[in-house]
mmCIF file of C-alpha atoms and ligand atoms in Angstrom:
data_model
loop_
_atom_site.group_PDB
_atom_site.id
_atom_site.type_symbol
_atom_site.label_atom_id
_atom_site.label_comp_id
_atom_site.label_asym_id
_atom_site.label_seq_id
_atom_site.Cartn_x
_atom_site.Cartn_y
_atom_site.Cartn_z
ATOM 1 C CA MET A 1 -4.903 -7.120 -13.998
ATOM 2 C CA GLU A 2 -8.257 -6.076 -12.653
ATOM 3 C CA VAL A 3 -9.101 -2.362 -12.668
ATOM 4 C CA ILE A 4 -11.875 -1.084 -10.433
ATOM 5 C CA ILE A 5 -13.060 2.496 -10.560
ATOM 6 C CA VAL A 6 -15.333 4.059 -7.975
ATOM 7 C CA ASN A 7 -16.671 7.581 -7.588
ATOM 8 C CA THR A 8 -15.067 8.812 -4.398
ATOM 9 C CA ALA A 9 -12.182 8.138 -2.029
ATOM 10 C CA LEU A 10 -14.699 7.076 0.618
ATOM 11 C CA GLU A 11 -16.217 4.498 -1.702
ATOM 12 C CA LEU A 12 -12.754 3.284 -2.594
ATOM 13 C CA ALA A 13 -12.004 2.755 1.102
ATOM 14 C CA SER A 14 -15.156 0.732 1.409
ATOM 15 C CA GLU A 15 -14.310 -1.487 -1.581
ATOM 16 C CA ALA A 16 -10.663 -1.916 -0.554
ATOM 17 C CA ALA A 17 -11.669 -2.844 2.997
ATOM 18 C CA LYS A 18 -14.221 -5.328 1.649
ATOM 19 C CA PHE A 19 -11.525 -6.864 -0.544
ATOM 20 C CA ILE A 20 -9.180 -7.265 2.444
ATOM 21 C CA LYS A 21 -11.969 -8.540 4.725
ATOM 22 C CA ASN A 22 -12.910 -11.207 2.178
ATOM 23 C CA GLU A 23 -9.296 -12.381 1.967
ATOM 24 C CA ILE A 24 -9.104 -12.676 5.766
ATOM 25 C CA ASN A 25 -12.427 -14.475 5.942
ATOM 26 C CA THR A 26 -11.148 -16.965 3.355
ATOM 27 C CA LYS A 27 -7.796 -17.391 5.145
ATOM 28 C CA PRO A 28 -7.950 -16.320 8.813
ATOM 29 C CA ASN A 29 -4.153 -16.428 9.238
ATOM 30 C CA LEU A 30 -3.599 -14.288 6.146
ATOM 31 C CA VAL A 31 -0.167 -12.711 5.734
ATOM 32 C CA LEU A 32 -1.059 -9.121 4.963
ATOM 33 C CA GLY A 33 1.394 -6.558 3.619
ATOM 34 C CA LEU A 34 0.438 -3.031 4.653
ATOM 35 C CA ALA A 35 1.112 0.509 3.488
ATOM 36 C CA THR A 36 1.016 3.887 5.205
ATOM 37 C CA GLY A 37 0.464 7.423 3.866
ATOM 38 C CA ASP A 38 -2.787 9.303 3.296
ATOM 39 C CA THR A 39 -4.435 6.902 0.870
ATOM 40 C CA PRO A 40 -5.052 3.839 3.088
ATOM 41 C CA LEU A 41 -6.260 5.807 6.133
ATOM 42 C CA MET A 42 -9.953 5.540 5.261
ATOM 43 C CA THR A 43 -9.508 1.880 4.322
ATOM 44 C CA TYR A 44 -8.131 1.219 7.812
ATOM 45 C CA ASP A 45 -11.106 3.100 9.308
ATOM 46 C CA LYS A 46 -13.466 0.902 7.312
ATOM 47 C CA LEU A 47 -11.679 -2.269 8.417
ATOM 48 C CA VAL A 48 -11.988 -1.108 12.032
ATOM 49 C CA GLU A 49 -15.741 -0.632 11.423
ATOM 50 C CA PHE A 50 -15.989 -4.163 9.991
ATOM 51 C CA TYR A 51 -14.119 -5.498 13.026
ATOM 52 C CA GLN A 52 -16.425 -3.659 15.433
ATOM 53 C CA ALA A 53 -19.439 -5.047 13.594
ATOM 54 C CA GLY A 54 -18.049 -8.580 14.013
ATOM 55 C CA LEU A 55 -17.514 -9.028 10.271
ATOM 56 C CA VAL A 56 -13.787 -9.759 10.435
ATOM 57 C CA ASP A 57 -11.391 -11.256 12.973
ATOM 58 C CA PHE A 58 -7.723 -10.237 13.015
ATOM 59 C CA SER A 59 -6.622 -12.587 15.811
ATOM 60 C CA LYS A 60 -4.645 -14.837 13.477
ATOM 61 C CA VAL A 61 -3.693 -12.297 10.806
ATOM 62 C CA ARG A 62 0.027 -11.613 10.399
ATOM 63 C CA THR A 63 1.179 -8.276 8.994
ATOM 64 C CA PHE A 64 4.334 -6.929 7.387
ATOM 65 C CA ASN A 65 4.641 -3.212 6.715
ATOM 66 C CA LEU A 66 6.295 -1.907 3.597
ATOM 67 C CA ASP A 67 8.637 0.688 4.988
ATOM 68 C CA GLU A 68 9.855 3.025 7.729
ATOM 69 C CA TYR A 69 11.862 6.233 7.931
ATOM 70 C CA VAL A 70 15.482 5.787 8.963
ATOM 71 C CA GLY A 71 16.229 7.621 12.200
ATOM 72 C CA LEU A 72 12.701 7.809 13.588
ATOM 73 C CA HIS A 73 12.051 6.048 16.859
ATOM 74 C CA LYS A 74 8.856 4.013 17.320
ATOM 75 C CA SER A 75 7.535 6.686 19.638
ATOM 76 C CA ASP A 76 7.966 9.442 17.046
ATOM 77 C CA LEU A 77 4.555 10.632 15.859
ATOM 78 C CA ASN A 78 5.815 10.510 12.265
ATOM 79 C CA SER A 79 7.112 6.952 12.450
ATOM 80 C CA TYR A 80 5.134 4.362 10.567
ATOM 81 C CA TYR A 81 5.190 2.295 13.756
ATOM 82 C CA TYR A 82 3.160 5.034 15.420
ATOM 83 C CA TYR A 83 0.936 5.522 12.369
ATOM 84 C CA MET A 84 0.043 1.828 12.170
ATOM 85 C CA HIS A 85 -0.678 1.421 15.884
ATOM 86 C CA HIS A 86 -2.546 4.692 16.196
ATOM 87 C CA ASN A 87 -4.653 4.300 13.043
ATOM 88 C CA PHE A 88 -5.205 0.581 12.922
ATOM 89 C CA PHE A 89 -3.529 -2.002 15.178
ATOM 90 C CA ASP A 90 -4.680 -0.478 18.488
ATOM 91 C CA LYS A 91 -8.291 -0.608 17.271
ATOM 92 C CA ILE A 92 -8.475 -4.260 16.202
ATOM 93 C CA ASN A 93 -7.787 -7.632 17.834
ATOM 94 C CA ILE A 94 -4.458 -8.308 16.116
ATOM 95 C CA GLN A 95 -1.845 -10.036 18.291
ATOM 96 C CA GLU A 96 1.252 -7.891 18.902
ATOM 97 C CA GLU A 97 3.542 -10.827 18.008
ATOM 98 C CA ASN A 98 1.904 -11.055 14.591
ATOM 99 C CA ILE A 99 2.760 -7.450 13.719
ATOM 100 C CA HIS A 100 5.990 -6.890 11.793
ATOM 101 C CA LEU A 101 7.362 -3.424 11.172
ATOM 102 C CA LEU A 102 10.793 -2.270 10.096
ATOM 103 C CA ASP A 103 12.744 -0.550 12.886
ATOM 104 C CA GLY A 104 13.881 2.926 11.805
ATOM 105 C CA PHE A 105 16.201 3.086 14.787
ATOM 106 C CA SER A 106 18.117 -0.130 14.084
ATOM 107 C CA GLU A 107 21.843 -0.459 14.782
ATOM 108 C CA ASP A 108 22.334 -2.721 11.766
ATOM 109 C CA PHE A 109 20.044 -2.013 8.831
ATOM 110 C CA ASN A 110 21.631 -4.626 6.564
ATOM 111 C CA GLN A 111 20.910 -7.360 9.057
ATOM 112 C CA LEU A 112 17.445 -5.981 9.759
ATOM 113 C CA ALA A 113 16.659 -6.028 6.029
ATOM 114 C CA LYS A 114 17.904 -9.602 5.614
ATOM 115 C CA ASN A 115 15.959 -10.790 8.656
ATOM 116 C CA TYR A 116 12.790 -9.114 7.372
ATOM 117 C CA ASP A 117 12.867 -10.886 4.000
ATOM 118 C CA LYS A 118 13.718 -14.154 5.774
ATOM 119 C CA LEU A 119 10.806 -13.748 8.151
ATOM 120 C CA ILE A 120 8.426 -13.102 5.252
ATOM 121 C CA TYR A 121 9.788 -16.231 3.578
ATOM 122 C CA GLU A 122 9.348 -18.264 6.781
ATOM 123 C CA ASN A 123 5.743 -17.076 6.936
ATOM 124 C CA LYS A 124 5.366 -18.548 3.429
ATOM 125 C CA GLY A 125 5.236 -15.158 1.754
ATOM 126 C CA ILE A 126 2.779 -12.299 1.719
ATOM 127 C CA ASP A 127 -0.718 -13.377 0.667
ATOM 128 C CA LEU A 128 -2.051 -9.903 -0.013
ATOM 129 C CA GLN A 129 0.005 -6.724 -0.313
ATOM 130 C CA LEU A 130 -1.779 -3.385 -0.029
ATOM 131 C CA LEU A 131 0.019 -0.573 -1.864
ATOM 132 C CA GLY A 132 -0.292 3.152 -2.393
ATOM 133 C CA ILE A 133 1.639 4.956 -5.116
ATOM 134 C CA GLY A 134 3.824 8.068 -5.027
ATOM 135 C CA ILE A 135 3.296 10.829 -7.587
ATOM 136 C CA ASN A 136 6.706 9.857 -9.006
ATOM 137 C CA GLY A 137 5.625 6.210 -9.350
ATOM 138 C CA HIS A 138 7.342 4.886 -6.240
ATOM 139 C CA ILE A 139 5.887 1.924 -4.381
ATOM 140 C CA GLY A 140 7.045 1.375 -0.852
ATOM 141 C CA PHE A 141 10.057 3.692 -0.976
ATOM 142 C CA ASN A 142 11.393 2.175 -4.189
ATOM 143 C CA GLU A 143 12.197 5.460 -5.860
ATOM 144 C CA PRO A 144 12.786 6.046 -9.595
ATOM 145 C CA ASP A 145 16.444 5.250 -10.314
ATOM 146 C CA VAL A 146 18.700 3.676 -12.926
ATOM 147 C CA LYS A 147 18.384 0.368 -11.119
ATOM 148 C CA LEU A 148 15.889 -0.978 -8.629
ATOM 149 C CA GLU A 149 16.618 -3.152 -5.609
ATOM 150 C CA ILE A 150 15.016 -6.557 -5.263
ATOM 151 C CA ASN A 151 15.154 -7.115 -1.520
ATOM 152 C CA THR A 152 14.487 -5.005 1.573
ATOM 153 C CA HIS A 153 17.059 -2.206 1.742
ATOM 154 C CA VAL A 154 17.874 1.306 2.887
ATOM 155 C CA THR A 155 17.311 3.995 0.270
ATOM 156 C CA GLY A 156 17.601 7.746 -0.150
ATOM 157 C CA LEU A 157 14.371 9.661 -0.714
ATOM 158 C CA THR A 158 13.989 11.740 -3.859
ATOM 159 C CA GLU A 159 13.279 15.455 -3.856
ATOM 160 C CA GLU A 160 9.712 14.733 -5.019
ATOM 161 C CA THR A 161 9.039 12.314 -2.158
ATOM 162 C CA LEU A 162 10.583 14.674 0.388
ATOM 163 C CA ASN A 163 8.258 17.392 -0.892
ATOM 164 C CA GLN A 164 5.253 15.058 -0.995
ATOM 165 C CA ASN A 165 5.737 13.871 2.590
ATOM 166 C CA SER A 166 7.173 16.992 4.217
ATOM 167 C CA LYS A 167 3.639 18.151 5.069
ATOM 168 C CA PHE A 168 3.727 15.707 7.996
ATOM 169 C CA PHE A 169 6.881 17.291 9.488
ATOM 170 C CA PRO A 170 7.413 20.769 10.987
ATOM 171 C CA ASN A 171 9.727 21.522 8.030
ATOM 172 C CA ILE A 172 11.587 19.639 5.316
ATOM 173 C CA GLU A 173 14.935 19.892 7.179
ATOM 174 C CA GLN A 174 13.538 17.827 10.043
ATOM 175 C CA MET A 175 12.422 15.090 7.712
ATOM 176 C CA PRO A 176 14.492 11.890 7.409
ATOM 177 C CA LYS A 177 16.237 11.729 4.044
ATOM 178 C CA GLN A 178 16.419 7.937 4.058
ATOM 179 C CA ALA A 179 14.019 5.077 4.566
ATOM 180 C CA ILE A 180 14.131 1.310 4.797
ATOM 181 C CA THR A 181 11.753 -0.387 2.411
ATOM 182 C CA MET A 182 10.751 -3.755 1.050
ATOM 183 C CA GLY A 183 12.371 -4.180 -2.353
ATOM 184 C CA LEU A 184 10.455 -4.734 -5.552
ATOM 185 C CA GLY A 185 11.164 -8.467 -5.350
ATOM 186 C CA THR A 186 9.748 -8.607 -1.835
ATOM 187 C CA ILE A 187 6.626 -6.833 -3.103
ATOM 188 C CA MET A 188 6.320 -8.813 -6.341
ATOM 189 C CA ARG A 189 6.581 -12.125 -4.479
ATOM 190 C CA ALA A 190 3.239 -11.339 -2.786
ATOM 191 C CA LYS A 191 0.557 -13.679 -4.067
ATOM 192 C CA LYS A 192 -1.949 -10.872 -4.580
ATOM 193 C CA ILE A 193 -1.477 -7.130 -4.803
ATOM 194 C CA LEU A 194 -4.074 -4.427 -4.254
ATOM 195 C CA LEU A 195 -2.945 -0.954 -5.342
ATOM 196 C CA ILE A 196 -5.139 1.957 -4.323
ATOM 197 C CA ALA A 197 -4.965 5.508 -5.673
ATOM 198 C CA THR A 198 -7.174 8.492 -4.930
ATOM 199 C CA GLY A 199 -7.310 12.175 -5.797
ATOM 200 C CA ALA A 200 -6.407 14.332 -8.779
ATOM 201 C CA ARG A 201 -2.706 14.453 -7.877
ATOM 202 C CA LYS A 202 -2.428 10.744 -8.716
ATOM 203 C CA ALA A 203 -4.129 11.056 -12.130
ATOM 204 C CA GLU A 204 -0.952 11.663 -14.114
ATOM 205 C CA ILE A 205 1.078 8.789 -12.697
ATOM 206 C CA MET A 206 -1.851 6.364 -12.974
ATOM 207 C CA ALA A 207 -2.388 7.229 -16.646
ATOM 208 C CA ARG A 208 1.352 7.073 -17.344
ATOM 209 C CA PHE A 209 2.060 3.732 -15.778
ATOM 210 C CA LEU A 210 -1.111 1.993 -16.914
ATOM 211 C CA GLU A 211 -0.928 3.243 -20.472
ATOM 212 C CA ASP A 212 2.770 2.676 -21.091
ATOM 213 C CA SER A 213 2.603 -1.140 -21.028
ATOM 214 C CA SER A 214 6.361 -1.244 -20.599
ATOM 215 C CA ILE A 215 8.632 -1.594 -17.588
ATOM 216 C CA SER A 216 10.894 1.244 -16.602
ATOM 217 C CA THR A 217 13.082 1.828 -13.561
ATOM 218 C CA SER A 218 12.035 5.474 -13.772
ATOM 219 C CA THR A 219 8.506 4.350 -12.874
ATOM 220 C CA PRO A 220 8.957 1.624 -10.230
ATOM 221 C CA ALA A 221 5.204 0.901 -10.148
ATOM 222 C CA SER A 222 5.456 -0.299 -13.750
ATOM 223 C CA THR A 223 7.016 -3.558 -12.476
ATOM 224 C CA LEU A 224 3.571 -4.347 -11.043
ATOM 225 C CA LEU A 225 2.338 -4.848 -14.595
ATOM 226 C CA LEU A 226 4.248 -8.149 -14.535
ATOM 227 C CA HIS A 227 2.289 -9.419 -11.544
ATOM 228 C CA GLN A 228 -0.149 -12.283 -12.107
ATOM 229 C CA ASN A 229 -2.727 -11.178 -9.559
ATOM 230 C CA LEU A 230 -2.916 -7.401 -9.451
ATOM 231 C CA THR A 231 -6.015 -5.371 -8.632
ATOM 232 C CA ILE A 232 -5.956 -1.618 -9.042
ATOM 233 C CA MET A 233 -8.631 0.535 -7.415
ATOM 234 C CA MET A 234 -8.942 4.204 -8.259
ATOM 235 C CA ASP A 235 -11.443 6.887 -7.483
ATOM 236 C CA LEU A 236 -12.719 8.935 -10.396
ATOM 237 C CA GLU A 237 -10.237 11.766 -9.847
ATOM 238 C CA ALA A 238 -7.250 9.439 -9.934
ATOM 239 C CA ALA A 239 -8.660 7.580 -12.950
ATOM 240 C CA ARG A 240 -9.720 10.586 -14.992
ATOM 241 C CA LEU A 241 -6.684 10.906 -17.291
ATOM 242 C CA TYR A 242 -6.421 7.158 -17.715
ATOM 243 C CA LEU A 243 -10.072 6.945 -18.754
ATOM 244 C CA LYS A 244 -9.573 9.867 -21.117
ATOM 245 C CA GLU A 245 -6.548 8.250 -22.764
ATOM 246 C CA LYS A 246 -8.431 5.004 -23.102
ATOM 247 C CA LYS A 247 -11.452 6.936 -24.410
ATOM 248 C CA MET A 248 -13.616 5.166 -21.884
ATOM 249 C CA THR A 249 -16.861 6.376 -20.513
ATOM 250 C CA ILE A 250 -18.248 5.504 -17.139
ATOM 251 C CA ASN A 251 -20.849 2.766 -16.922
ATOM 252 C CA GLU A 252 -23.523 2.810 -14.310
ATOM 253 C CA ASN A 253 -23.453 -0.379 -12.322
ATOM 254 C CA ASN A 254 -26.704 -1.735 -10.940
ATOM 255 C CA ASN A 255 -25.245 -4.626 -8.992
ATOM 256 C CA GLN A 256 -26.354 -3.841 -5.411
ATOM 257 C CA GLU A 257 -23.527 -5.773 -3.768
ATOM 258 C CA TYR A 258 -20.970 -3.672 -5.608
ATOM 259 C CA LYS A 259 -23.043 -0.547 -6.004
ATOM 260 C CA ASN A 260 -20.013 1.718 -5.485
ATOM 261 C CA ILE A 261 -18.226 0.369 -8.509
ATOM 262 C CA ILE A 262 -18.878 2.380 -11.622
ATOM 263 C CA ARG A 263 -16.485 0.555 -13.858
ATOM 264 C CA ARG A 264 -14.705 -2.774 -13.543
ATOM 265 C CA PHE A 265 -12.706 -4.543 -16.197
ATOM 266 C CA SER A 266 -9.845 -6.947 -16.699
ATOM 267 C CA THR A 267 -6.982 -6.078 -18.935
ATOM 268 C CA ILE A 268 -3.615 -7.589 -19.804
HETATM 269 C C1 F6R B 301 3.869 4.160 2.391
HETATM 270 C C2 F6R B 301 4.357 3.899 1.051
HETATM 271 C C3 F6R B 301 4.338 4.918 -0.032
HETATM 272 C C4 F6R B 301 2.958 5.573 -0.193
HETATM 273 C C5 F6R B 301 3.004 6.622 -1.293
HETATM 274 C C6 F6R B 301 1.676 7.343 -1.430
HETATM 275 O O1 F6R B 301 4.023 3.011 3.205
HETATM 276 O O2 F6R B 301 4.814 2.815 0.843
HETATM 277 O O3 F6R B 301 4.704 4.307 -1.247
HETATM 278 O O4 F6R B 301 2.016 4.591 -0.494
HETATM 279 O O5 F6R B 301 3.991 7.567 -1.018
HETATM 280 O O6 F6R B 301 1.447 8.121 -0.311
HETATM 281 P P1 F6R B 301 0.036 8.841 -0.054
HETATM 282 O O7 F6R B 301 -0.931 7.741 0.169
HETATM 283 O O8 F6R B 301 0.272 9.664 1.187
HETATM 284 O O9 F6R B 301 -0.247 9.630 -1.270
#
């Protein structure tokens, strides 16, 4: 596991976008797993900037999104379909047929879930999966539970997640209580994973799951610790408790190419 700590959320976006750009430049038809939520927004902005500057080409990139709310139509401003098109896809040269999103308005979610995993498999798996993390340790919408699902599935949302995400809806009652999400197996089968976390509200979960060095279904993100190629990027606010527990101080980094990075280390 590689841990990268930067000062600010803006710098994190820049590093995360650089990471993704480099993967695409190495493999132009990269299969890219994507996340929604607040955290990746600035990373998408940065990638759009790189595209506009001619530094990256999305024409062959294939994408698979992590999740979608059940019951929201594509046209709904709170659907992840809308989020992805509005914030990213409409601003780059990705081909519509290479975009894969889960349909929150499906008539048969079981079939949809099966087809999604099959399609990922037929595309030879996800090369790079971008992830955010919920304050309760969820990834995708794999919520803390007594058991965790492996494949794409429909799930109920926990109280904590409903509260976390209700800010996007007029009120909590109008918020979908279920979502369809890639399972932890779908996520863990990705060849590389990049988890990004910013802001003080993520400090506790980041310290908890990185320090525990054990796997627990009550912290779904802990399964990531088993992954062979995991990079975690945090801004200083998200990393603060983790650094404190590890009794680490911040190093200044003079490498100009990576001047945003104030601390970088590998750990097992
Ligand atoms: C979204 C997703 C979620 C978010 C998580 C963090 O596709 O899969 O796991 O990454 O809820 O959300 P933000 O970034 O809004 O804090």
